[in-house]
Amino acid sequence: MKPARFAHHAPRTLEEALALLATHGEEARVLAGGQSLVPTMAFRMARPAVLVDINRIAPLDHVTVAGGSLRIGALARHARFETQVVEGALGTLLARIAHHIAHPPLRLRGTFCGSLAHADPASEWCAAALALEARMVLARADGLREVAAEDWFQGVFSTALAPGEMLREVVLPLPAPSWRGGFAEFARRAGDFALAMAVVGLRLEGGLVGGARIALGGIGGQPVLAREAMALLEGQAPSSALLDEAAATAARHCDPQEDMHAPAEYRRELVAVMVKRALRQAVSA
Amino acid sequence: MNWVGRRLPRSEDPPLLRGEGRYVPDIAIGARAVRFLRSPVAAGRILALRPPAEMPPGCLFVTGADMAGVQPIKPGLRRFNYRAVEQPVLPTERVHFVGQAIAAMVAPSAALAEDLLETCELDIAAEDPVVGFDAALTPGAPLVHPIAPGNVAVEGELRPEGFAETLAAAAHVVEFAFRSGRQSAMPLEGRGGVAEYDRATGRIRLSASAQMPHQLRTGIAQLLGMPEADLQVIAPDVGGGFGQKIALLPEYPVLVWLARKHRGRFAWVEDRNENLIASAHSRDQRHALRAGFDAEGRLLALEADILADVGAFSVFPTTCAVEPLMALAEYPGPYKVPAYAVRARGVLTHTCPMAPYRGVSRPVITFGIERLMDRAAAVLGLAPDEIRRRNLHDAFPARSATGMVLDEASYIEALDEAMRILDVPAFRARQEAARAEGRYLGLGLSVFNERTGYGTPAFAARSMDVVPGYEVVDIAMLPSGEVEARIGSSPHGQGLRTTLSQIIADRLGLDPGAIRIIHGDTDRTPYGWGSFASRSLVIGGGACQVAADRLADKLRRGAARLLQCEPSEVALRDGQAVAGAASMPIAELARLAHQRSELLSDAIGFNLAETGQYDPGGTFSNACHAAIVEVEAETGHVRVERYLVVEDAGRIINPMIADGQVQGGVAQGIANALFEEVIYAPDGTPLTGTLADYTPPTCAEIPEIEIHHLETISEATITGAKGLGEGGSIGAPAAIVNAISDALSPFGVDVAEFPATPPRIRALIRGRAPRA
Ligand SMILES: Cc1cc2nc3c(=O)[nH]c(=O)nc-3n(C[C@H](O)[C@H](O)[C@H](O)COP(=O)(O)OP(=O)(O)OC[C@H]3O[C@@H](n4cnc5c(N)ncnc54)[C@H](O)[C@@H]3O)c2cc1C
């Protein structure tokens, strides 16, 4: 369990980092918190020839509210979100989620953007990004581009990130005051990757649900939206029966994977329970 | 001042807590790194095995062919149809499980050794592997070893005459078939060793993370055909073993061979993946029980059919019979079983070999008989505690169905005490109320005895070629008055340095701080059996007591000479030898005994050294565990709300250390009941090679464990102490799973497999509506 040989660069500016990524292309990987990359290298499942360590680039360590958005820099660690990073329901939801990511020491190192870049199927931040309509800001030596969460995930551990690019920021639109969030997951042990999770966001206006989004994680190759369940909720009063029906719909239409920890059928049951819990949390908030 | 019975802080802890312990990896610094090429397939013939075309300087590649002349590992057992399976240290012809070491790569760094392993040439013609009981026992199945027909490596059977009639005549026959998942002992520190050639003496020093240093030395010297005197084995700080580090596995003889052949220093530090797939496993068993009860719920007859998957080889020195034969011998446990019939088989498969793990088969047989008791209670309409009370031994000494002598114990008292503490009527009311809200609480009991401190006669009855049992302690008082006790036990986390010093201090009238316990070094300790099987405090402690009493006798004789009185008039206390009004410091006596021996030698000879030996027949500690759990029906999640242990291990030398043993054991038992399982794919690939997949629980999943002690002093041991190292893990699976079954009783289901994981619990109750 020793990594294959690699070169380690620790630039102090974003420009230097992007130049290194441009030079080394596919050979290079960004090293952020290292909490996923380093173990995979130890197992030699990843063997980048060059690591571009971004930990010394201080400006990347930010979480700021600007222009109606929450902007999360590449060095914002999970632990930062344990306390409310922004007023209101969004900050509350992010804090609730943060407590479910791994263990405290890990949360001090691992980054929000690293989770998005790593794209583990059971990553809480990935499901959240989908539910919260995140946009990824990608930087490379000669420019910037943005990718919406729905186009970002491209299967297990794969994303729209191209060689030479860095995920510089994730941008979450600040929701309306009538917006509420909910989160539930099921893991065998505290801090484990979940066997199933649901992140939901919806507006409650005049007693009716609007703009509901339900993202499911932990069940397959990448987080997915439970579109049928979202449609079912639209414009309805959130009765307990409706939430149950939405949960059952999400479970029926999802495509859970089977592995040694959970048969597909079991995951499907968990989806129903987690969606129900997350929805109840949202409407009762 | 009595030191025995006090919660003395462990003298071991300060350096460990400061990070100043010395473990194998600390000793390995600067040594050449050894990594092993391991088999990627479960079964096959080795066609080609070659190092990379270019080996950098300082690197070596060692195969079984290089080690020609080294003997295979071949533990022996003279009964029970045992098939003497051989394990080559490094195979040259066939591989038998994924992870089996095939060759060693030596390099200046572990990373470079791993680089080189990637470019070795290894060509194996894969064959159909035998994985799981059904595959192994199917007629015509491929044979893991030709020497073991039907893949049965060992088979024991007992069937008293008239058994069938007794069972047939019973008012109620209750059956229970179940499976226990394969586990890994998972010590926090994996295995590892550093072997070093000493140019001055030509000897090898092996520092190894081991539980049985003397046995490792004897075993390796035999395999390599080297003088045992040329090998020193040291067990430095060892981060847990739980049985896994008893086994003589191939990596250590390879290290010693390298150090001898290449006259250098070589280190191997096992990583977690190797530990999980290639060290040793345990408890992969399947049992079928039938029991006959009379109309009042008294057990008349018990029949057990036991299968234990022993993996691909037989581990030295315990052999692959250790699990099936322990289950055979000890199934009746604390219960009166007038008629007992049993068949136990050890089944070979192409998987990692089985070795003892804390409790060995007892967690499994306790699970079997305790689930059976609950089932029978339901059939007979008795409360779970009542059916147990009717069947527990209550007169001692008792003789078990297999002839073991059960010494004085408190089987019924422990149960009664647990019931009293729990307030069962209040719990039942709470359970009712919760059910009305769709919440499922359950209470589970587990009553068991734990055979501990058994010496040579008990092991001799097993007919192994290597018979462990006794302990010898060499004790000496230095001229300064401090005492050194050299022990053959080999503690690795149990706090023996503290507890043994408490025993010795009381016998010599000294402070425990004046006693040094020397262990884990074959050059400095008498031959002994290390630490396993809840034996060290009982047997090593007994030998310490014998040795200390002899030394005390000598001190009294010396003091009597100087104080001019009779030895019987001398008392040793608080560092003084006291006779009436006269007294002298024991340290002064020690100085005179060594440096002014002309004053004392005709009374006590020279020096203050004595030897104590102890070899008891064995004793049974006992306990009642009780668990309260809540099962979440929609997810299958189990939360342990309360865990209670009423434990009787006779005289408790240090209650804090005893509680620590119980707590750690219960945690492992809960892991066994709910979390941990080694899983193989049908092709023999292990799927649980990381802690993310093997899922040991964390402190967040383990509840506070409430411990109450009873103290039954039996005559079976000279200290009055019984062992308690394994009880925690023995009792917990049954208590937890009985509680789950109780919680789920409205669904009319019964848990017959552990770990009882959430998906398994869901599978049991899926589609079933709870009865009101
Ligand atoms: C025991 C354990 C338990 C865990 N449990 C959970 C859990 O419950 N939930 C969960 O979500 N995660 C869990 N994790 C993963 C953890 O959250 C990681 O921190 C996270 O997945 C990756 O963030 P990082 O900053 O550590 O990224 P790194 O490990 O440094 O990098 C991960 C990958 O992302 C790339 N990358 C990182 N940052 C960037 C960037 N800015 N631009 C481009 N590429 C980038 C890297 O090149 C690499 O490929 C767990 C990890 C461990 C070891």
Coordinates of N, CA and C in Angstrom, one line a residue, chain B residues 469-648:
Chain B
G469 N 0.2 -25.4 27.8 CA -0.5 -25.5 29.1 C 0.1 -24.8 30.2
Y470 N 1.3 -25.3 30.6 CA 1.9 -24.9 31.9 C 2.5 -23.5 31.8
E471 N 2.9 -22.9 32.9 CA 3.7 -21.7 32.8 C 4.8 -21.8 33.9
V472 N 5.9 -21.2 33.6 CA 7.1 -21.2 34.5 C 7.4 -19.7 34.7
V473 N 7.7 -19.3 35.9 CA 8.1 -17.9 36.2 C 9.4 -18.0 37.0
D474 N 10.4 -17.3 36.5 CA 11.7 -17.1 37.3 C 11.6 -15.8 38.0
I475 N 11.8 -15.8 39.3 CA 11.7 -14.6 40.0 C 13.0 -14.4 40.7
A476 N 13.5 -13.1 40.8 CA 14.7 -12.8 41.5 C 14.6 -11.5 42.1
M477 N 15.2 -11.4 43.4 CA 15.3 -10.1 44.0 C 16.7 -9.6 43.8
L478 N 16.8 -8.4 43.3 CA 18.2 -7.8 43.0 C 18.8 -7.3 44.3
P479 N 20.0 -7.0 44.4 CA 20.6 -6.5 45.6 C 20.0 -5.2 46.1
S480 N 19.4 -4.4 45.1 CA 18.7 -3.2 45.5 C 17.3 -3.4 46.1
G481 N 16.8 -4.7 46.1 CA 15.5 -5.0 46.7 C 14.4 -5.0 45.7
E482 N 14.7 -4.6 44.4 CA 13.7 -4.7 43.4 C 13.6 -6.1 42.9
V483 N 12.4 -6.5 42.4 CA 12.2 -7.8 42.0 C 11.9 -7.9 40.5
E484 N 12.6 -8.9 39.9 CA 12.3 -9.2 38.4 C 11.6 -10.5 38.3
A485 N 10.5 -10.5 37.6 CA 9.8 -11.7 37.4 C 9.8 -12.0 35.8
R486 N 10.4 -13.1 35.4 CA 10.5 -13.4 34.0 C 9.4 -14.4 33.7
I487 N 8.5 -14.1 32.8 CA 7.4 -14.9 32.6 C 7.3 -15.4 31.1
G488 N 6.7 -16.6 31.0 CA 6.5 -17.2 29.6 C 5.3 -16.7 28.9
S489 N 4.4 -16.1 29.7 CA 3.2 -15.5 29.1 C 3.7 -14.3 28.3
S490 N 2.9 -13.8 27.4 CA 3.3 -12.7 26.5 C 2.2 -11.7 26.3
P491 N 2.0 -10.8 27.3 CA 0.9 -9.8 27.2 C 1.1 -8.9 26.0
H492 N -0.1 -8.6 25.4 CA -0.1 -7.7 24.3 C -1.3 -6.7 24.3
G493 N -1.4 -6.1 25.5 CA -2.5 -5.2 25.7 C -3.4 -5.5 27.0
Q494 N -3.1 -6.7 27.6 CA -4.0 -7.1 28.7 C -3.6 -6.5 30.0
G495 N -2.5 -5.8 30.1 CA -2.2 -5.1 31.4 C -1.5 -6.1 32.4
L496 N -0.9 -7.2 31.9 CA -0.4 -8.2 32.8 C 0.8 -7.7 33.6
R497 N 1.5 -6.7 33.1 CA 2.6 -6.2 33.9 C 2.1 -5.6 35.2
T498 N 0.9 -5.0 35.1 CA 0.3 -4.4 36.3 C -0.3 -5.5 37.2
T499 N -1.1 -6.4 36.6 CA -1.8 -7.3 37.5 C -0.8 -8.3 38.1
L500 N 0.2 -8.8 37.4 CA 1.1 -9.7 38.0 C 1.9 -9.0 39.1
S501 N 2.2 -7.7 38.9 CA 3.0 -7.1 39.9 C 2.1 -6.9 41.2
Q502 N 0.8 -6.8 41.0 CA -0.1 -6.7 42.2 C 0.0 -8.1 43.0
I503 N -0.1 -9.2 42.2 CA 0.0 -10.5 42.9 C 1.3 -10.7 43.7
I504 N 2.4 -10.3 43.0 CA 3.7 -10.6 43.6 C 3.9 -9.6 44.8
A505 N 3.4 -8.4 44.6 CA 3.6 -7.4 45.7 C 3.0 -7.8 47.0
D506 N 1.8 -8.4 46.9 CA 1.1 -8.9 48.1 C 1.9 -10.0 48.7
R507 N 2.5 -10.9 48.0 CA 3.2 -12.0 48.6 C 4.5 -11.6 49.2
L508 N 5.1 -10.5 48.7 CA 6.4 -10.1 49.2 C 6.4 -8.9 50.1
G509 N 5.2 -8.3 50.3 CA 5.1 -7.1 51.1 C 5.8 -5.9 50.5
L510 N 5.7 -5.9 49.2 CA 6.4 -4.7 48.5 C 5.3 -3.9 47.8
D511 N 5.8 -2.8 47.3 CA 5.0 -1.9 46.4 C 5.1 -2.5 45.0
P512 N 4.0 -2.5 44.3 CA 4.0 -3.0 42.9 C 5.1 -2.3 42.0
G513 N 5.4 -1.0 42.4 CA 6.4 -0.3 41.6 C 7.8 -0.9 41.8
A514 N 8.0 -1.8 42.8 CA 9.3 -2.4 42.9 C 9.4 -3.7 42.1
I515 N 8.3 -4.1 41.4 CA 8.3 -5.4 40.7 C 8.4 -5.1 39.2
R516 N 9.3 -5.7 38.5 CA 9.4 -5.6 37.1 C 9.0 -6.9 36.5
I517 N 8.1 -6.8 35.5 CA 7.7 -8.1 34.8 C 8.4 -8.1 33.5
I518 N 9.2 -9.1 33.2 CA 9.9 -9.2 32.0 C 9.3 -10.3 31.1
H519 N 9.0 -9.9 29.9 CA 8.2 -10.8 29.0 C 8.6 -10.6 27.6
G520 N 8.2 -11.5 26.8 CA 8.3 -11.3 25.3 C 9.7 -11.3 24.8
D521 N 10.6 -12.1 25.4 CA 11.9 -12.1 24.8 C 12.5 -13.5 25.2
T522 N 12.7 -14.3 24.2 CA 13.1 -15.7 24.4 C 14.5 -15.8 25.1
D523 N 15.3 -14.8 25.0 CA 16.6 -14.8 25.7 C 16.5 -14.5 27.2
R524 N 15.4 -13.9 27.5 CA 15.3 -13.4 28.9 C 14.2 -14.0 29.7
T525 N 13.4 -14.9 29.1 CA 12.2 -15.5 29.8 C 12.2 -17.0 29.7
P526 N 11.7 -17.7 30.7 CA 11.6 -19.2 30.6 C 10.6 -19.6 29.5
Y527 N 10.8 -20.8 29.0 CA 9.9 -21.3 27.9 C 8.5 -21.3 28.4
G528 N 7.6 -20.8 27.6 CA 6.2 -20.7 28.0 C 5.3 -20.5 26.8
W529 N 4.0 -20.4 27.1 CA 3.0 -20.5 26.0 C 2.4 -19.2 25.6
G530 N 3.0 -18.1 26.0 CA 2.4 -16.8 25.5 C 1.0 -16.6 26.1
S531 N 0.3 -15.7 25.5 CA -1.0 -15.3 26.0 C -2.1 -15.5 25.0
F532 N -3.0 -16.4 25.4 CA -4.2 -16.7 24.6 C -5.1 -17.5 25.5
A533 N -6.3 -17.7 25.1 CA -7.3 -18.6 25.8 C -7.5 -18.2 27.3
S534 N -7.6 -16.9 27.5 CA -7.9 -16.4 28.9 C -7.0 -17.2 29.9
R535 N -5.7 -17.3 29.7 CA -4.9 -18.1 30.5 C -3.9 -17.4 31.3
S536 N -3.4 -16.2 30.9 CA -2.2 -15.7 31.4 C -2.4 -15.2 32.9
L537 N -3.5 -14.6 33.2 CA -3.6 -14.2 34.6 C -3.7 -15.4 35.5
V538 N -4.5 -16.4 35.1 CA -4.7 -17.6 35.9 C -3.4 -18.4 36.0
I539 N -2.8 -18.7 34.8 CA -1.7 -19.7 34.9 C -0.4 -18.9 35.1
G540 N -0.1 -17.9 34.3 CA 1.1 -17.1 34.6 C 1.0 -16.4 36.0
G541 N -0.2 -16.0 36.3 CA -0.4 -15.4 37.7 C -0.2 -16.4 38.8
G542 N -0.7 -17.6 38.5 CA -0.5 -18.7 39.5 C 1.0 -19.0 39.7
A543 N 1.7 -19.1 38.6 CA 3.2 -19.4 38.6 C 3.9 -18.2 39.3
C544 N 3.4 -17.0 39.1 CA 4.0 -15.8 39.8 C 3.8 -16.0 41.3
Q545 N 2.6 -16.4 41.7 CA 2.3 -16.6 43.1 C 3.2 -17.7 43.7
V546 N 3.3 -18.8 43.0 CA 4.2 -19.9 43.5 C 5.6 -19.4 43.7
A547 N 6.1 -18.7 42.6 CA 7.5 -18.2 42.7 C 7.7 -17.2 43.8
A548 N 6.7 -16.3 43.9 CA 6.8 -15.2 44.9 C 6.8 -15.9 46.3
D549 N 5.9 -16.9 46.5 CA 5.9 -17.5 47.8 C 7.2 -18.2 48.2
R550 N 7.8 -18.8 47.2 CA 9.1 -19.4 47.5 C 10.2 -18.3 47.8
L551 N 10.1 -17.2 47.1 CA 11.0 -16.1 47.4 C 10.7 -15.6 48.8
A552 N 9.5 -15.4 49.1 CA 9.1 -14.9 50.4 C 9.6 -15.8 51.5
D553 N 9.5 -17.1 51.3 CA 10.0 -18.1 52.2 C 11.5 -17.9 52.5
K554 N 12.2 -17.7 51.4 CA 13.6 -17.5 51.5 C 13.9 -16.2 52.3
L555 N 13.2 -15.1 51.9 CA 13.4 -13.9 52.6 C 13.1 -14.0 54.1
R556 N 12.0 -14.8 54.4 CA 11.7 -15.0 55.9 C 12.8 -15.7 56.6
R557 N 13.4 -16.7 55.9 CA 14.5 -17.5 56.5 C 15.7 -16.6 56.7
G558 N 16.0 -15.8 55.7 CA 17.1 -14.8 55.8 C 16.9 -13.8 56.9
A559 N 15.7 -13.3 57.0 CA 15.4 -12.3 58.0 C 15.4 -12.9 59.4
A560 N 14.9 -14.1 59.5 CA 14.9 -14.8 60.8 C 16.4 -15.0 61.3
R561 N 17.3 -15.3 60.4 CA 18.7 -15.4 60.8 C 19.2 -14.1 61.3
L562 N 18.9 -13.0 60.6 CA 19.4 -11.7 61.1 C 18.7 -11.1 62.3
L563 N 17.4 -11.4 62.4 CA 16.6 -10.9 63.5 C 16.6 -11.8 64.6
Q564 N 17.2 -12.9 64.4 CA 17.3 -14.0 65.5 C 15.9 -14.4 66.0
C565 N 15.2 -14.9 65.1 CA 13.9 -15.5 65.4 C 13.6 -16.7 64.5
E566 N 12.4 -17.2 64.6 CA 12.0 -18.3 63.7 C 11.4 -17.7 62.4
P567 N 11.7 -18.4 61.3 CA 11.1 -17.9 60.0 C 9.6 -17.6 60.1
S568 N 8.9 -18.5 60.8 CA 7.5 -18.4 60.9 C 7.0 -17.1 61.6
E569 N 8.0 -16.5 62.4 CA 7.6 -15.3 63.1 C 7.8 -14.1 62.2
V570 N 8.4 -14.2 61.0 CA 8.6 -13.1 60.2 C 7.5 -12.8 59.3
A571 N 7.1 -11.5 59.2 CA 6.0 -11.1 58.3 C 6.7 -10.1 57.3
L572 N 6.3 -10.2 56.1 CA 6.8 -9.2 55.1 C 5.7 -8.2 54.8
R573 N 5.9 -7.0 55.1 CA 4.9 -6.0 54.8 C 5.5 -4.6 54.7
D574 N 4.9 -3.8 53.8 CA 5.3 -2.4 53.5 C 6.8 -2.3 53.4
G575 N 7.4 -3.3 52.7 CA 8.9 -3.2 52.5 C 9.8 -3.6 53.6
Q576 N 9.2 -4.1 54.7 CA 9.9 -4.5 55.8 C 9.7 -5.9 56.2
A577 N 10.8 -6.6 56.7 CA 10.6 -7.9 57.3 C 10.5 -7.6 58.8
V578 N 9.3 -8.1 59.3 CA 9.0 -7.7 60.7 C 8.8 -9.0 61.5
A579 N 9.5 -8.9 62.7 CA 9.3 -10.0 63.7 C 9.1 -9.4 65.0
G580 N 7.9 -9.4 65.5 CA 7.6 -8.7 66.8 C 8.0 -7.3 66.7
A581 N 8.8 -6.9 67.6 CA 9.2 -5.4 67.7 C 10.4 -5.2 66.7
A582 N 11.0 -6.3 66.3 CA 12.2 -6.1 65.5 C 11.8 -6.0 64.0
S583 N 12.6 -5.3 63.2 CA 12.3 -5.3 61.8 C 13.5 -4.8 61.0
M584 N 13.5 -5.1 59.7 CA 14.6 -4.6 58.9 C 14.0 -4.4 57.5
P585 N 14.5 -3.4 56.7 CA 14.1 -3.2 55.3 C 14.4 -4.5 54.5
I586 N 13.4 -4.9 53.7 CA 13.6 -6.0 52.8 C 14.8 -5.7 51.8
A587 N 14.9 -4.4 51.4 CA 16.0 -4.1 50.5 C 17.4 -4.3 51.2
E588 N 17.5 -4.1 52.5 CA 18.7 -4.3 53.2 C 19.0 -5.8 53.2
L589 N 18.0 -6.6 53.5 CA 18.1 -8.0 53.5 C 18.7 -8.5 52.1
A590 N 18.1 -7.9 51.0 CA 18.5 -8.2 49.7 C 20.0 -7.9 49.5
R591 N 20.4 -6.8 49.9 CA 21.8 -6.4 49.7 C 22.7 -7.4 50.5
L592 N 22.4 -7.7 51.7 CA 23.2 -8.6 52.4 C 23.2 -10.0 51.8
A593 N 22.1 -10.4 51.3 CA 22.0 -11.8 50.7 C 23.0 -11.9 49.5
H594 N 23.2 -10.8 48.8 CA 24.1 -10.8 47.7 C 25.5 -10.5 48.0
Q595 N 25.7 -9.4 48.9 CA 27.0 -8.9 49.0 C 27.7 -9.3 50.3
R596 N 26.9 -9.8 51.2 CA 27.4 -10.3 52.5 C 26.9 -11.7 52.7
S597 N 27.1 -12.5 51.6 CA 26.4 -13.8 51.7 C 27.0 -14.7 52.8
E598 N 28.2 -14.4 53.3 CA 28.7 -15.2 54.4 C 27.8 -15.1 55.6
L599 N 27.0 -14.1 55.7 CA 26.1 -13.9 56.9 C 24.9 -14.8 56.7
L600 N 24.5 -15.2 55.5 CA 23.2 -15.8 55.2 C 23.2 -17.1 54.4
S601 N 24.3 -17.4 53.8 CA 24.3 -18.5 52.8 C 23.9 -19.8 53.4
D602 N 24.3 -20.0 54.7 CA 23.9 -21.4 55.2 C 22.4 -21.4 55.5
A603 N 21.7 -20.3 55.6 CA 20.2 -20.3 55.7 C 19.5 -20.3 54.4
I604 N 20.1 -19.6 53.4 CA 19.3 -19.4 52.2 C 20.1 -19.6 50.9
G605 N 21.4 -20.1 51.0 CA 22.2 -20.3 49.8 C 22.6 -18.9 49.2
F606 N 22.9 -19.0 47.9 CA 23.3 -17.8 47.2 C 22.2 -17.2 46.4
N607 N 22.2 -15.9 46.3 CA 21.3 -15.1 45.5 C 19.8 -15.3 46.0
L608 N 19.0 -14.5 45.4 CA 17.6 -14.6 45.8 C 16.7 -14.9 44.6
A609 N 17.0 -16.0 44.1 CA 16.2 -16.4 42.8 C 15.4 -17.7 43.1
E610 N 14.2 -17.7 42.5 CA 13.4 -18.9 42.7 C 12.6 -19.1 41.4
T611 N 12.1 -20.3 41.3 CA 11.2 -20.6 40.1 C 9.9 -21.1 40.6
G612 N 8.8 -20.7 39.9 CA 7.5 -21.2 40.2 C 6.9 -21.8 38.9
Q613 N 6.2 -22.9 39.1 CA 5.5 -23.5 38.0 C 4.1 -23.7 38.3
Y614 N 3.2 -23.6 37.3 CA 1.8 -23.8 37.6 C 1.2 -24.4 36.3
D615 N 0.3 -25.4 36.6 CA -0.3 -26.1 35.5 C -1.7 -26.6 35.9
P616 N -2.7 -25.7 36.0 CA -4.0 -26.1 36.6 C -4.8 -26.8 35.6
G617 N -5.8 -27.5 36.1 CA -6.7 -28.3 35.2 C -7.7 -27.4 34.5
G618 N -8.0 -26.2 35.0 CA -8.9 -25.3 34.3 C -10.0 -24.9 35.2
T619 N -10.7 -23.8 34.8 CA -11.8 -23.3 35.6 C -12.7 -22.6 34.7
F620 N -14.0 -22.5 35.1 CA -15.0 -21.9 34.2 C -15.4 -20.6 34.9
S621 N -15.2 -19.5 34.2 CA -15.9 -18.3 34.7 C -17.3 -18.3 34.0
N622 N -18.1 -17.3 34.4 CA -19.4 -17.4 33.8 C -20.0 -15.9 33.8
A623 N -21.0 -15.8 33.0 CA -21.7 -14.4 32.9 C -23.1 -14.6 32.4
C624 N -23.8 -13.5 32.7 CA -25.1 -13.3 32.0 C -25.0 -12.0 31.3
H625 N -25.2 -12.0 30.0 CA -25.3 -10.7 29.2 C -26.7 -10.4 28.9
A626 N -27.1 -9.2 28.9 CA -28.4 -8.8 28.4 C -28.3 -7.5 27.6
A627 N -29.0 -7.6 26.5 CA -29.0 -6.4 25.6 C -30.5 -5.9 25.4
I628 N -30.6 -4.6 25.3 CA -31.9 -4.1 24.8 C -31.6 -3.3 23.6
V629 N -32.3 -3.7 22.5 CA -32.1 -3.0 21.2 C -33.4 -2.4 20.7
E630 N -33.2 -1.5 19.8 CA -34.4 -1.0 19.0 C -34.1 -1.3 17.5
V631 N -35.0 -2.0 16.9 CA -34.9 -2.3 15.5 C -35.8 -1.4 14.7
E632 N -35.2 -0.7 13.8 CA -36.0 0.2 12.9 C -36.6 -0.6 11.8
A633 N -37.9 -0.8 11.8 CA -38.4 -1.8 10.8 C -38.2 -1.3 9.4
E634 N -38.3 0.0 9.1 CA -38.3 0.4 7.7 C -36.9 0.3 7.1
T635 N -35.8 0.4 7.9 CA -34.5 0.3 7.4 C -33.7 -1.0 7.8
G636 N -34.2 -1.6 8.9 CA -33.5 -2.8 9.4 C -32.3 -2.4 10.3
H637 N -32.2 -1.1 10.6 CA -31.1 -0.6 11.5 C -31.4 -1.1 12.9
V638 N -30.3 -1.5 13.6 CA -30.4 -1.9 15.0 C -29.6 -1.0 15.8
R639 N -30.2 -0.4 16.8 CA -29.5 0.4 17.8 C -29.4 -0.3 19.1
V640 N -28.2 -0.4 19.7 CA -28.1 -1.1 21.0 C -28.3 0.0 22.0
E641 N -29.4 -0.1 22.8 CA -29.8 0.9 23.7 C -29.1 0.7 25.0
R642 N -29.0 -0.6 25.4 CA -28.4 -0.9 26.7 C -27.7 -2.2 26.6
Y643 N -26.6 -2.3 27.3 CA -25.8 -3.6 27.3 C -25.3 -3.8 28.7
L644 N -25.8 -4.9 29.3 CA -25.5 -5.2 30.7 C -24.7 -6.6 30.8
V645 N -23.7 -6.6 31.6 CA -22.9 -7.8 31.8 C -22.8 -8.0 33.3
V646 N -23.3 -9.2 33.7 CA -23.1 -9.7 35.1 C -22.1 -10.8 35.0
E647 N -20.9 -10.6 35.5 CA -19.7 -11.5 35.2 C -19.2 -12.0 36.5
D648 N -18.8 -13.3 36.5 CA -18.2 -13.9 37.6 C -16.9 -14.5 37.2

